[in-house]
Amino acid sequence: MTTARVVAGRYELSTLIGQGGMGQVWTAYDQRLDRRVAVKLLRPDKVAGQEADELRRRFVRECRVTAQVDHPGLVTVHDAGSEGEELFLVMQYVDGADLSDHLAEHDPYPWQWAVAVAAQLCAVLSAVHAVPIVHRDLKPRNVMVKQDGTVTVLDLGVASVMDADTTRLTHTGTPIGSPAYMAPEQAMGGAVGPYTDLYALGVLLHELLSGDVPFSGSTALGVLHRHLYEPPLPVRRLRPEVPEALETLVLRLLAKDPQHRPASAQEVYEDLALLLPARGMPTGAPLDPTRPFLRPHAPWPDRARTPAPQPAPVTPSAPATEKPDVARAVDEVKRLLGEGRITQAVDILGAILPAAAEQHGEHSPVVRTLRKQYAATLMDDGQYRRALPELRRLADERAAEAGHADPQSLRHRADAAHCLEQLGEPAAALAEYRALLPYYENQYVAGDPGPAHDVRRRIGHLLLALGDRAAAHDTLIRLLHDVERLHGPVHPLATDIRRTLQWLGQVRG
């Protein structure tokens, strides 16, 4: 009898239930807690040409950020780590059918079911985008329909891990992610945001209503080209019984220009709510996605702009009459960061800052150093919304002391622009990067452009995300010439830019 493999000393693999380019999914038994779980094993070295150690670090970070999202429509993450050459992710075992199989078993798929599935997905995306996290790989295989009709979203953050910047083509020409569900800006390497997930939702809705994705082809490149340049077929031409309002919503979600899509998952939910079945007694049939709708999973109104309140910070223990020991707290933060316990470090830094300001002065070097560490740790923990005001404050204070061209002030502003990008605010991020660029170009040293090239690349990608392809092309073609002149045509940045330009249809070869 073959001995079952045990991962991380506790998860005994049982049955292989899924396999693909990124790895395998197994049912498993948690020996410590005596429960069934699902284990995903990933081999990053087989998928992307990045350093394995960096991928492992990013994988654990993404899993940690993902675990911050609390929503009944998201699969619960129990554990994550690496073992040998593999990364492993331990999740709740979901009893049900994935949406792809569910669709195959019900042809044609009732349009009321499609509305119910999409509405539940909007509730999940509203919570996810408020963190902010972009799923990047929303598709039927990543959605489970449970026995009670509720849907559960899988693989949150995994596509982000497999590519360090955006979900773009690898050196082998194989897309990371799923080409059939990939938004135009994602395919071209532009900045991704909540609008990217909304496009994938549009593809998924089109598939549920018509039985097929809007764009298919014999090659990944052919599929992505159709996403970029071909209009989708309106679903009522295939199924006249679909409500006109639903067809209109699908076409808005599939807009090539992200600015022409709905503004948020919340907005899409409200449109879908008008089409949901009237309240009544459930039929009792399992796997009926209309069953949950007494609206229990509706997102909070305007949640993306009003995220859930943060938990109260944890302070180092000390008697009420004793002043907090700043030095001891700093040592504790260093220890926690060394152990990868980022969330606890963030709580202590946030709690100790007022005491440090009282003891040493608001503008003292000690407090300034703590604020820098706090902002950096918030960013590392994926808490971009909380990091943004800290970075702006640091940038303004440093600029007031040393001038607007001061490298530290510019670094803080660049980090703030990165936060805006991660928060799905491409216009604001673009404005910040454009304001920064002249300072970096003035500091250009022969043979070393410093951050200027990266800022120009981000500007190009944000222009793509905003749908301004002409301006993106002009920005990137000038950058390509400068990079090739400085580093040669085979430099990784030149290769990356050339690939994006090829998708823009302006450069061949």
Short mmCIF file of N, CA and C in Angstrom, two decimals, residues 282-446:
data_model
loop_
_atom_site.label_atom_id
_atom_site.label_comp_id
_atom_site.label_asym_id
_atom_site.label_seq_id
_atom_site.Cartn_x
_atom_site.Cartn_y
_atom_site.Cartn_z
N PRO A 282 -37.67 29.20 -1.10
CA PRO A 282 -36.76 28.45 -1.96
C PRO A 282 -37.39 27.14 -2.42
N THR A 283 -36.97 26.66 -3.57
CA THR A 283 -37.52 25.40 -4.11
C THR A 283 -37.05 24.19 -3.34
N GLY A 284 -35.91 24.32 -2.64
CA GLY A 284 -35.35 23.18 -1.93
C GLY A 284 -34.34 22.42 -2.76
N ALA A 285 -34.26 22.74 -4.05
CA ALA A 285 -33.28 22.06 -4.91
C ALA A 285 -31.87 22.52 -4.55
N PRO A 286 -30.90 21.58 -4.50
CA PRO A 286 -29.54 21.99 -4.21
C PRO A 286 -28.90 22.71 -5.39
N LEU A 287 -27.84 23.43 -5.14
CA LEU A 287 -27.06 24.11 -6.17
C LEU A 287 -27.89 25.08 -7.01
N ASP A 288 -28.88 25.71 -6.37
CA ASP A 288 -29.70 26.72 -7.05
C ASP A 288 -29.20 28.11 -6.62
N PRO A 289 -28.50 28.83 -7.50
CA PRO A 289 -27.91 30.11 -7.08
C PRO A 289 -28.90 31.20 -6.73
N THR A 290 -30.21 31.01 -7.06
CA THR A 290 -31.18 32.03 -6.66
C THR A 290 -31.62 31.87 -5.20
N ARG A 291 -31.31 30.72 -4.61
CA ARG A 291 -31.80 30.42 -3.26
C ARG A 291 -31.36 31.43 -2.19
N PRO A 292 -30.12 31.95 -2.20
CA PRO A 292 -29.71 32.83 -1.11
C PRO A 292 -30.38 34.21 -1.11
N PHE A 293 -31.18 34.54 -2.13
CA PHE A 293 -31.51 35.94 -2.27
C PHE A 293 -32.71 36.42 -1.49
N LEU A 294 -32.45 36.55 -0.21
CA LEU A 294 -33.10 37.57 0.61
C LEU A 294 -32.07 38.68 0.82
N ARG A 295 -31.12 38.75 -0.08
CA ARG A 295 -30.01 39.72 -0.10
C ARG A 295 -29.09 39.60 1.13
N PRO A 296 -28.78 38.40 1.60
CA PRO A 296 -27.90 38.33 2.78
C PRO A 296 -26.46 38.70 2.48
N HIS A 297 -26.03 38.58 1.22
CA HIS A 297 -24.62 38.83 0.90
C HIS A 297 -24.43 40.15 0.16
N ALA A 298 -25.40 41.01 0.20
CA ALA A 298 -25.24 42.29 -0.50
C ALA A 298 -24.08 43.07 0.10
N PRO A 299 -23.27 43.72 -0.72
CA PRO A 299 -22.16 44.52 -0.18
C PRO A 299 -22.68 45.72 0.58
N TRP A 300 -21.87 46.24 1.48
CA TRP A 300 -22.24 47.46 2.17
C TRP A 300 -22.36 48.59 1.17
N PRO A 301 -23.27 49.52 1.36
CA PRO A 301 -23.35 50.66 0.44
C PRO A 301 -22.02 51.41 0.38
N ASP A 302 -21.56 51.62 -0.86
CA ASP A 302 -20.35 52.40 -1.10
C ASP A 302 -19.15 51.86 -0.32
N ARG A 303 -19.05 50.53 -0.20
CA ARG A 303 -18.02 49.94 0.65
C ARG A 303 -16.61 50.24 0.15
N ALA A 304 -16.44 50.32 -1.18
CA ALA A 304 -15.10 50.55 -1.71
C ALA A 304 -14.52 51.87 -1.21
N ARG A 305 -15.41 52.84 -0.96
CA ARG A 305 -14.92 54.14 -0.45
C ARG A 305 -14.98 54.22 1.06
N THR A 306 -15.69 53.30 1.69
CA THR A 306 -15.79 53.28 3.15
C THR A 306 -15.45 51.88 3.63
N PRO A 307 -14.16 51.54 3.69
CA PRO A 307 -13.79 50.18 4.05
C PRO A 307 -14.14 49.86 5.49
N ALA A 308 -14.14 48.59 5.79
CA ALA A 308 -14.45 48.15 7.14
C ALA A 308 -13.49 48.78 8.14
N PRO A 309 -13.97 49.13 9.35
CA PRO A 309 -13.09 49.73 10.34
C PRO A 309 -11.95 48.81 10.73
N GLN A 310 -10.79 49.41 10.98
CA GLN A 310 -9.62 48.63 11.37
C GLN A 310 -9.75 48.21 12.83
N PRO A 311 -9.21 47.04 13.20
CA PRO A 311 -9.26 46.63 14.60
C PRO A 311 -8.40 47.55 15.46
N ALA A 312 -8.75 47.61 16.73
CA ALA A 312 -7.98 48.44 17.65
C ALA A 312 -6.55 47.93 17.72
N PRO A 313 -5.55 48.84 17.68
CA PRO A 313 -4.16 48.40 17.71
C PRO A 313 -3.80 47.74 19.04
N VAL A 314 -2.87 46.80 18.94
CA VAL A 314 -2.40 46.10 20.12
C VAL A 314 -1.14 46.80 20.63
N THR A 315 -1.15 47.24 21.87
CA THR A 315 0.00 47.94 22.43
C THR A 315 0.81 47.00 23.29
N PRO A 316 2.14 47.24 23.36
CA PRO A 316 2.95 46.43 24.26
C PRO A 316 2.44 46.56 25.68
N SER A 317 2.37 45.45 26.39
CA SER A 317 1.79 45.46 27.74
C SER A 317 2.63 46.31 28.68
N ALA A 318 1.95 47.17 29.44
CA ALA A 318 2.62 48.01 30.44
C ALA A 318 1.57 48.48 31.43
N PRO A 319 1.91 48.69 32.69
CA PRO A 319 0.94 49.19 33.66
C PRO A 319 0.38 50.53 33.22
N ALA A 320 -0.85 50.83 33.65
CA ALA A 320 -1.52 52.04 33.20
C ALA A 320 -0.76 53.30 33.56
N THR A 321 -0.04 53.30 34.67
CA THR A 321 0.66 54.50 35.11
C THR A 321 2.06 54.61 34.50
N GLU A 322 2.50 53.57 33.82
CA GLU A 322 3.85 53.56 33.26
C GLU A 322 3.84 54.03 31.82
N LYS A 323 4.77 54.91 31.45
CA LYS A 323 4.86 55.37 30.08
C LYS A 323 5.34 54.23 29.19
N PRO A 324 4.79 54.13 27.99
CA PRO A 324 5.24 53.08 27.08
C PRO A 324 6.73 53.19 26.81
N ASP A 325 7.41 52.07 26.74
CA ASP A 325 8.84 52.02 26.47
C ASP A 325 9.03 51.96 24.95
N VAL A 326 9.37 53.11 24.38
CA VAL A 326 9.49 53.20 22.93
C VAL A 326 10.59 52.28 22.42
N ALA A 327 11.74 52.30 23.10
CA ALA A 327 12.87 51.48 22.66
C ALA A 327 12.52 50.00 22.69
N ARG A 328 11.80 49.57 23.73
CA ARG A 328 11.43 48.16 23.82
C ARG A 328 10.43 47.81 22.72
N ALA A 329 9.52 48.75 22.43
CA ALA A 329 8.55 48.50 21.36
C ALA A 329 9.24 48.38 20.01
N VAL A 330 10.26 49.22 19.78
CA VAL A 330 11.00 49.15 18.52
C VAL A 330 11.70 47.81 18.39
N ASP A 331 12.31 47.34 19.48
CA ASP A 331 12.95 46.02 19.46
C ASP A 331 11.93 44.92 19.16
N GLU A 332 10.72 45.05 19.74
CA GLU A 332 9.68 44.06 19.51
C GLU A 332 9.25 44.07 18.04
N VAL A 333 9.16 45.26 17.45
CA VAL A 333 8.80 45.38 16.04
C VAL A 333 9.85 44.69 15.17
N LYS A 334 11.12 44.93 15.46
CA LYS A 334 12.19 44.29 14.69
C LYS A 334 12.10 42.77 14.78
N ARG A 335 11.80 42.26 15.97
CA ARG A 335 11.69 40.81 16.14
C ARG A 335 10.51 40.26 15.32
N LEU A 336 9.38 40.96 15.39
CA LEU A 336 8.19 40.50 14.67
C LEU A 336 8.42 40.53 13.16
N LEU A 337 9.06 41.60 12.68
CA LEU A 337 9.33 41.69 11.24
C LEU A 337 10.28 40.58 10.80
N GLY A 338 11.27 40.29 11.65
CA GLY A 338 12.20 39.21 11.34
C GLY A 338 11.52 37.86 11.24
N GLU A 339 10.41 37.70 11.98
CA GLU A 339 9.67 36.44 11.96
C GLU A 339 8.53 36.45 10.95
N GLY A 340 8.42 37.56 10.18
CA GLY A 340 7.37 37.65 9.18
C GLY A 340 5.99 37.96 9.75
N ARG A 341 5.92 38.43 10.98
CA ARG A 341 4.63 38.72 11.62
C ARG A 341 4.30 40.21 11.40
N ILE A 342 3.98 40.53 10.14
CA ILE A 342 3.84 41.91 9.71
C ILE A 342 2.65 42.59 10.37
N THR A 343 1.52 41.91 10.44
CA THR A 343 0.31 42.54 10.97
C THR A 343 0.49 42.96 12.42
N GLN A 344 1.13 42.13 13.23
CA GLN A 344 1.38 42.51 14.62
C GLN A 344 2.35 43.69 14.70
N ALA A 345 3.34 43.71 13.83
CA ALA A 345 4.29 44.82 13.82
C ALA A 345 3.59 46.13 13.49
N VAL A 346 2.65 46.09 12.53
CA VAL A 346 1.88 47.27 12.17
C VAL A 346 1.10 47.79 13.37
N ASP A 347 0.46 46.89 14.10
CA ASP A 347 -0.34 47.31 15.26
C ASP A 347 0.52 48.00 16.31
N ILE A 348 1.69 47.45 16.60
CA ILE A 348 2.55 48.04 17.62
C ILE A 348 3.09 49.39 17.16
N LEU A 349 3.51 49.49 15.91
CA LEU A 349 4.03 50.77 15.40
C LEU A 349 2.95 51.85 15.47
N GLY A 350 1.72 51.52 15.04
CA GLY A 350 0.65 52.50 15.09
C GLY A 350 0.34 52.95 16.50
N ALA A 351 0.47 52.03 17.47
CA ALA A 351 0.15 52.36 18.86
C ALA A 351 1.26 53.16 19.54
N ILE A 352 2.51 52.92 19.15
CA ILE A 352 3.64 53.54 19.85
C ILE A 352 3.95 54.94 19.33
N LEU A 353 3.47 55.27 18.12
CA LEU A 353 3.81 56.58 17.54
C LEU A 353 3.37 57.76 18.41
N PRO A 354 2.13 57.80 18.92
CA PRO A 354 1.75 58.94 19.78
C PRO A 354 2.65 59.08 21.00
N ALA A 355 3.01 57.96 21.64
CA ALA A 355 3.87 58.01 22.83
C ALA A 355 5.26 58.51 22.45
N ALA A 356 5.77 58.07 21.30
CA ALA A 356 7.09 58.52 20.85
C ALA A 356 7.09 60.01 20.55
N ALA A 357 5.99 60.50 19.94
CA ALA A 357 5.89 61.93 19.64
C ALA A 357 5.85 62.75 20.92
N GLU A 358 5.17 62.23 21.96
CA GLU A 358 5.09 62.95 23.24
C GLU A 358 6.45 62.98 23.94
N GLN A 359 7.19 61.88 23.86
CA GLN A 359 8.48 61.81 24.55
C GLN A 359 9.59 62.56 23.82
N HIS A 360 9.60 62.46 22.49
CA HIS A 360 10.74 62.97 21.73
C HIS A 360 10.43 64.18 20.85
N GLY A 361 9.14 64.49 20.69
CA GLY A 361 8.76 65.60 19.80
C GLY A 361 8.28 65.08 18.46
N GLU A 362 7.25 65.73 17.94
CA GLU A 362 6.61 65.27 16.71
C GLU A 362 7.56 65.20 15.54
N HIS A 363 8.54 66.12 15.46
CA HIS A 363 9.44 66.18 14.31
C HIS A 363 10.85 65.66 14.63
N SER A 364 10.96 64.91 15.70
CA SER A 364 12.27 64.37 16.08
C SER A 364 12.71 63.26 15.13
N PRO A 365 14.02 63.02 15.03
CA PRO A 365 14.50 61.92 14.19
C PRO A 365 13.90 60.57 14.57
N VAL A 366 13.69 60.34 15.88
CA VAL A 366 13.13 59.06 16.33
C VAL A 366 11.74 58.86 15.75
N VAL A 367 10.89 59.88 15.86
CA VAL A 367 9.52 59.78 15.37
C VAL A 367 9.51 59.67 13.84
N ARG A 368 10.38 60.43 13.19
CA ARG A 368 10.45 60.36 11.72
C ARG A 368 10.82 58.94 11.27
N THR A 369 11.78 58.35 11.95
CA THR A 369 12.19 56.98 11.61
C THR A 369 11.05 56.00 11.84
N LEU A 370 10.33 56.17 12.96
CA LEU A 370 9.20 55.29 13.25
C LEU A 370 8.10 55.44 12.20
N ARG A 371 7.85 56.68 11.76
CA ARG A 371 6.82 56.90 10.74
C ARG A 371 7.21 56.24 9.42
N LYS A 372 8.48 56.33 9.06
CA LYS A 372 8.95 55.67 7.84
C LYS A 372 8.74 54.16 7.93
N GLN A 373 9.10 53.60 9.08
CA GLN A 373 8.93 52.16 9.27
C GLN A 373 7.46 51.77 9.24
N TYR A 374 6.63 52.62 9.84
CA TYR A 374 5.19 52.36 9.88
C TYR A 374 4.61 52.35 8.46
N ALA A 375 4.97 53.37 7.68
CA ALA A 375 4.46 53.45 6.30
C ALA A 375 4.94 52.27 5.47
N ALA A 376 6.23 51.94 5.61
CA ALA A 376 6.79 50.83 4.83
C ALA A 376 6.13 49.51 5.22
N THR A 377 5.86 49.33 6.52
CA THR A 377 5.25 48.09 6.98
C THR A 377 3.79 47.99 6.56
N LEU A 378 3.08 49.12 6.57
CA LEU A 378 1.71 49.13 6.06
C LEU A 378 1.68 48.72 4.60
N MET A 379 2.62 49.22 3.81
CA MET A 379 2.67 48.84 2.39
C MET A 379 2.97 47.36 2.25
N ASP A 380 3.90 46.86 3.04
CA ASP A 380 4.26 45.45 2.96
C ASP A 380 3.10 44.56 3.37
N ASP A 381 2.23 45.10 4.22
CA ASP A 381 1.06 44.35 4.68
C ASP A 381 -0.13 44.54 3.74
N GLY A 382 0.06 45.28 2.64
CA GLY A 382 -1.01 45.50 1.69
C GLY A 382 -2.06 46.50 2.14
N GLN A 383 -1.77 47.29 3.19
CA GLN A 383 -2.74 48.26 3.71
C GLN A 383 -2.47 49.63 3.08
N TYR A 384 -2.69 49.70 1.78
CA TYR A 384 -2.33 50.91 1.02
C TYR A 384 -3.18 52.11 1.43
N ARG A 385 -4.41 51.88 1.80
CA ARG A 385 -5.27 53.00 2.18
C ARG A 385 -4.77 53.68 3.45
N ARG A 386 -4.24 52.91 4.38
CA ARG A 386 -3.68 53.49 5.61
C ARG A 386 -2.28 54.05 5.39
N ALA A 387 -1.53 53.46 4.45
CA ALA A 387 -0.17 53.93 4.19
C ALA A 387 -0.17 55.28 3.48
N LEU A 388 -1.16 55.53 2.64
CA LEU A 388 -1.15 56.72 1.78
C LEU A 388 -1.02 58.04 2.56
N PRO A 389 -1.85 58.31 3.59
CA PRO A 389 -1.67 59.59 4.31
C PRO A 389 -0.34 59.69 5.05
N GLU A 390 0.18 58.56 5.53
CA GLU A 390 1.49 58.59 6.19
C GLU A 390 2.59 58.99 5.21
N LEU A 391 2.53 58.44 4.01
CA LEU A 391 3.55 58.75 3.00
C LEU A 391 3.44 60.20 2.56
N ARG A 392 2.24 60.69 2.39
CA ARG A 392 2.08 62.09 2.00
C ARG A 392 2.59 63.03 3.07
N ARG A 393 2.35 62.68 4.31
CA ARG A 393 2.85 63.51 5.42
C ARG A 393 4.38 63.51 5.44
N LEU A 394 4.99 62.33 5.29
CA LEU A 394 6.45 62.24 5.27
C LEU A 394 7.02 63.04 4.10
N ALA A 395 6.39 62.94 2.93
CA ALA A 395 6.88 63.66 1.75
C ALA A 395 6.81 65.16 1.96
N ASP A 396 5.70 65.64 2.50
CA ASP A 396 5.53 67.08 2.70
C ASP A 396 6.52 67.62 3.74
N GLU A 397 6.70 66.87 4.83
CA GLU A 397 7.63 67.33 5.87
C GLU A 397 9.06 67.38 5.35
N ARG A 398 9.46 66.37 4.61
CA ARG A 398 10.82 66.35 4.08
C ARG A 398 11.02 67.44 3.04
N ALA A 399 10.01 67.67 2.19
CA ALA A 399 10.11 68.72 1.17
C ALA A 399 10.22 70.09 1.82
N ALA A 400 9.49 70.30 2.93
CA ALA A 400 9.57 71.59 3.62
C ALA A 400 10.95 71.84 4.19
N GLU A 401 11.65 70.78 4.56
CA GLU A 401 12.99 70.92 5.14
C GLU A 401 14.09 70.99 4.08
N ALA A 402 13.98 70.14 3.05
CA ALA A 402 15.10 69.97 2.11
C ALA A 402 14.75 70.32 0.67
N GLY A 403 13.53 70.75 0.40
CA GLY A 403 13.15 71.11 -0.96
C GLY A 403 12.41 69.97 -1.65
N HIS A 404 11.65 70.32 -2.68
CA HIS A 404 10.83 69.34 -3.37
C HIS A 404 11.64 68.34 -4.17
N ALA A 405 12.90 68.66 -4.48
CA ALA A 405 13.73 67.73 -5.26
C ALA A 405 14.50 66.76 -4.37
N ASP A 406 14.29 66.83 -3.06
CA ASP A 406 15.00 65.95 -2.14
C ASP A 406 14.68 64.49 -2.45
N PRO A 407 15.68 63.62 -2.55
CA PRO A 407 15.44 62.21 -2.92
C PRO A 407 14.49 61.48 -1.97
N GLN A 408 14.58 61.77 -0.67
CA GLN A 408 13.68 61.08 0.27
C GLN A 408 12.23 61.50 0.05
N SER A 409 12.01 62.81 -0.16
CA SER A 409 10.67 63.30 -0.42
C SER A 409 10.11 62.67 -1.69
N LEU A 410 10.95 62.58 -2.72
CA LEU A 410 10.52 61.97 -3.98
C LEU A 410 10.19 60.49 -3.79
N ARG A 411 11.00 59.81 -2.97
CA ARG A 411 10.73 58.39 -2.72
C ARG A 411 9.38 58.19 -2.05
N HIS A 412 9.07 59.05 -1.07
CA HIS A 412 7.77 58.96 -0.40
C HIS A 412 6.63 59.24 -1.38
N ARG A 413 6.82 60.21 -2.26
CA ARG A 413 5.78 60.53 -3.24
C ARG A 413 5.59 59.38 -4.24
N ALA A 414 6.69 58.74 -4.62
CA ALA A 414 6.59 57.59 -5.53
C ALA A 414 5.84 56.44 -4.85
N ASP A 415 6.11 56.23 -3.57
CA ASP A 415 5.38 55.20 -2.84
C ASP A 415 3.89 55.55 -2.73
N ALA A 416 3.60 56.84 -2.55
CA ALA A 416 2.19 57.27 -2.50
C ALA A 416 1.51 57.02 -3.84
N ALA A 417 2.23 57.27 -4.94
CA ALA A 417 1.67 56.99 -6.27
C ALA A 417 1.40 55.50 -6.44
N HIS A 418 2.32 54.67 -5.91
CA HIS A 418 2.12 53.22 -5.97
C HIS A 418 0.87 52.83 -5.19
N CYS A 419 0.64 53.45 -4.03
CA CYS A 419 -0.57 53.18 -3.25
C CYS A 419 -1.82 53.53 -4.05
N LEU A 420 -1.81 54.69 -4.70
CA LEU A 420 -2.96 55.09 -5.50
C LEU A 420 -3.23 54.08 -6.62
N GLU A 421 -2.15 53.59 -7.22
CA GLU A 421 -2.29 52.58 -8.28
C GLU A 421 -2.93 51.32 -7.73
N GLN A 422 -2.46 50.87 -6.56
CA GLN A 422 -3.00 49.66 -5.95
C GLN A 422 -4.44 49.84 -5.49
N LEU A 423 -4.81 51.08 -5.17
CA LEU A 423 -6.17 51.37 -4.73
C LEU A 423 -7.14 51.49 -5.90
N GLY A 424 -6.65 51.27 -7.12
CA GLY A 424 -7.52 51.35 -8.29
C GLY A 424 -7.88 52.77 -8.66
N GLU A 425 -6.94 53.72 -8.45
CA GLU A 425 -7.16 55.12 -8.82
C GLU A 425 -6.12 55.52 -9.86
N PRO A 426 -6.25 55.01 -11.10
CA PRO A 426 -5.20 55.24 -12.10
C PRO A 426 -5.00 56.70 -12.47
N ALA A 427 -6.07 57.50 -12.51
CA ALA A 427 -5.92 58.91 -12.89
C ALA A 427 -5.10 59.66 -11.85
N ALA A 428 -5.39 59.42 -10.56
CA ALA A 428 -4.63 60.10 -9.50
C ALA A 428 -3.18 59.62 -9.48
N ALA A 429 -2.96 58.31 -9.68
CA ALA A 429 -1.59 57.79 -9.72
C ALA A 429 -0.83 58.37 -10.90
N LEU A 430 -1.47 58.47 -12.05
CA LEU A 430 -0.83 59.03 -13.24
C LEU A 430 -0.41 60.48 -12.99
N ALA A 431 -1.28 61.26 -12.38
CA ALA A 431 -0.94 62.66 -12.10
C ALA A 431 0.27 62.75 -11.17
N GLU A 432 0.34 61.87 -10.18
CA GLU A 432 1.47 61.90 -9.24
C GLU A 432 2.77 61.50 -9.92
N TYR A 433 2.74 60.45 -10.74
CA TYR A 433 3.95 60.03 -11.45
C TYR A 433 4.41 61.11 -12.43
N ARG A 434 3.48 61.75 -13.10
CA ARG A 434 3.85 62.82 -14.04
C ARG A 434 4.49 63.99 -13.32
N ALA A 435 3.99 64.30 -12.12
CA ALA A 435 4.59 65.39 -11.34
C ALA A 435 5.99 65.03 -10.86
N LEU A 436 6.23 63.74 -10.61
CA LEU A 436 7.54 63.29 -10.14
C LEU A 436 8.59 63.25 -11.25
N LEU A 437 8.17 62.92 -12.45
CA LEU A 437 9.11 62.62 -13.53
C LEU A 437 10.14 63.72 -13.80
N PRO A 438 9.76 65.02 -13.86
CA PRO A 438 10.78 66.05 -14.12
C PRO A 438 11.90 66.06 -13.09
N TYR A 439 11.58 65.80 -11.84
CA TYR A 439 12.63 65.78 -10.80
C TYR A 439 13.61 64.65 -11.06
N TYR A 440 13.09 63.46 -11.40
CA TYR A 440 13.97 62.33 -11.66
C TYR A 440 14.80 62.54 -12.92
N GLU A 441 14.21 63.14 -13.94
CA GLU A 441 14.96 63.39 -15.17
C GLU A 441 16.04 64.43 -14.97
N ASN A 442 15.79 65.39 -14.09
CA ASN A 442 16.83 66.39 -13.79
C ASN A 442 18.00 65.79 -13.03
N GLN A 443 17.74 64.66 -12.33
CA GLN A 443 18.80 64.01 -11.56
C GLN A 443 19.49 62.91 -12.37
N TYR A 444 19.14 62.80 -13.65
CA TYR A 444 19.68 61.75 -14.52
C TYR A 444 21.21 61.84 -14.56
N VAL A 445 21.85 60.72 -14.28
CA VAL A 445 23.31 60.63 -14.35
C VAL A 445 23.65 59.75 -15.55
N ALA A 446 24.67 60.13 -16.32
CA ALA A 446 25.05 59.37 -17.52
C ALA A 446 25.20 57.90 -17.18
#
